[in-house]
Amino acid sequence: MSPLEIGGLAIAGLLVLIYVGMPIGVSMLFVSFIGVSAIRGEAVSMRMLGAVANNSLREYLYAIVPLFVLMGLLVTISKVGKDTFDVFQRLMGRITAGLGIATVFANAVFAAITGVSIASATVFSRVAVPEMTRHGYTAKFATGVVAGSSVLGMLIPPSLLMIVYAVLAEESVGRMFLAGVGPGLLLAVAFSVTIFLLAWLKPDFVFTPEKPETHDAEIGWLALVRKAVPIIFLMLLVLGGLYGGFLNPTEAGAAGALGALLIALLRRSLTPRSFWRLLVETGQITVSVLFLILAATFFSRMLALSGVPRFLAETMLSGPIGPYGFLLLYLLLIVVLGCLIDSISIMLILLPIALPVAEAAGFDLIWFGVLTVVAVEVGLLTPPFGLSVYIIKSAINDRSLKVSDIFRGALPFVGAMLVSLALIVAFPAIATWLARL
């Protein structure tokens, strides 16, 4: 059996193992070990596994994963997300569908200090949805806005998915973070335009028929400033240090985690027991991410030995499909897989195969990474998997709210994401201009 055939069987075997329920990391390690053994022998496979475990995880860069995860958890527990929403509610509450737009921009700012979509979905489903429904918005629209805007957490830096992509593509994490700024702002604007259009064209989708009776005490400007100070402090600390060239990504993560810890302590929202729980959760998330990266690295080396990426590059790029045909198929495959499995798993399965083809096609790998992250995030909103939708459902815990209603509410924002994806394909500078400075 040729190495190419062994590589093809390894990919098929990986899909079968995932389908029957084996964890993705374990599946990747298993098929990679068997594949390298079949191509080069068991001794080489053992040495390669040891080399991958040593080389792929000892990098100083990997310290960024637990630091940004810890920062996100601390920010969530210290109620910075609620303050962010309160600030934008005060600024935009009088605009038509202003609470929906406030939720989008609050999510964008919250994303800039957490980097995890799940955290955004959890926080704003508890903060924004009750406020929006109380002010006369339909539950379907309110949850759809939260689900849609939560994807900004994985695009606007710092972003866990950007870190994973940078590691797999051997690109600079700092440049990937910079590349996420333009597309993140584009998505925020696209979501806001979508909300305006829905309020104008389909008001029954956005607003309930009965007029709400709300008598809110307006937040004073001094109280507003007090709520905004911690948010601005963290953004200046992390993003200012990173983009100003004072801190590298790992140092920015450390500074952000320390800043978030100080805010949590000053607000007395942290007890020794809750802090220990956060540290344990940080460790669990970090270990799972690093284990998946190890497995994906071994998988990519096995594929390189088999020659599968080279064969795909020659077949697809020299045939009638061409580079942009390959890109279209790749993005469609990501969106389809997003209906079935989680974001990181999609990237770990596809990138070892797709990156060599993208490089052979002459694509900018920073731009290609942004397209990958946006397409992957579409899967957070599409049935039947739709992780953000299920997170919102579990966080709200309202029996009258159906999962199908949240999916319907999120559907317009899926459309906005696909339009934004097309714009980034047509105008790569949206993603690359800042990263190339």
Coordinates of N, CA and C in Angstrom, one line a residue, residues 2 5 11 57 63 66 68 72 93 104 124 167 170 191 207 211 216 315 330 346 356 383 394 399 404 414 429 433-434:
S2 N 0.6 2.2 -0.9 CA 1.4 3.4 -1.0 C 1.2 4.4 0.2
E5 N -2.2 6.2 -0.2 CA -3.3 5.4 0.2 C -3.5 5.3 1.7
I11 N -7.4 9.4 7.1 CA -8.4 10.5 7.2 C -9.8 9.8 7.3
L57 N 4.7 21.5 22.6 CA 4.1 22.1 23.8 C 5.1 22.9 24.7
A63 N 2.0 29.6 27.0 CA 1.6 30.2 28.2 C 0.4 31.2 28.0
P66 N -3.5 29.5 29.0 CA -4.1 29.6 30.4 C -4.3 31.1 30.8
F68 N -5.1 33.9 29.0 CA -6.3 34.5 28.5 C -7.5 33.8 29.0
G72 N -10.5 35.7 31.0 CA -11.9 35.6 30.7 C -12.8 35.2 31.8
G93 N -29.8 53.5 24.2 CA -31.2 53.0 24.5 C -32.3 53.8 23.8
V104 N -24.9 44.3 20.7 CA -23.8 44.0 19.8 C -22.5 44.6 20.2
F124 N -24.3 37.5 28.4 CA -25.3 38.4 27.9 C -26.6 37.7 27.8
V167 N -0.8 28.8 15.9 CA 0.1 27.7 16.2 C 0.2 26.7 15.1
E170 N 1.8 28.2 12.1 CA 3.1 28.7 12.3 C 3.2 30.2 11.9
F191 N -24.0 43.4 11.9 CA -25.1 43.0 12.9 C -26.0 44.2 13.2
F207 N -40.3 43.4 17.9 CA -41.0 43.9 19.0 C -42.3 43.1 19.3
K211 N -47.3 47.3 24.4 CA -46.3 48.3 24.7 C -45.9 48.0 26.2
D216 N -37.6 53.0 34.2 CA -36.2 52.8 34.7 C -35.6 54.1 35.2
T315 N -3.8 18.3 -7.5 CA -5.1 18.0 -8.1 C -6.0 19.1 -8.2
Y330 N -13.7 24.7 0.7 CA -13.2 24.7 2.0 C -14.1 25.4 3.0
I346 N -13.1 21.4 14.4 CA -13.1 21.6 12.9 C -11.8 22.1 12.4
P356 N -1.4 23.3 3.6 CA -0.5 23.2 2.5 C -1.1 23.6 1.1
P383 N -28.2 24.9 13.3 CA -28.6 23.6 13.8 C -27.9 22.5 13.1
S394 N -29.6 27.0 28.1 CA -29.3 26.5 29.4 C -29.1 27.7 30.4
R399 N -38.7 27.5 30.3 CA -39.3 26.4 29.6 C -40.1 26.9 28.4
S404 N -35.7 26.0 19.0 CA -36.0 26.4 17.6 C -36.2 27.9 17.5
V414 N -26.7 34.9 10.9 CA -26.0 33.9 10.1 C -25.8 34.6 8.7
A429 N -7.9 43.1 2.2 CA -7.3 44.2 3.0 C -8.1 44.4 4.3
W433 N -4.7 44.7 6.4 CA -4.1 46.0 6.4 C -3.4 46.3 7.7
L434 N -4.0 45.9 8.8 CA -3.5 46.2 10.1 C -2.3 45.3 10.4

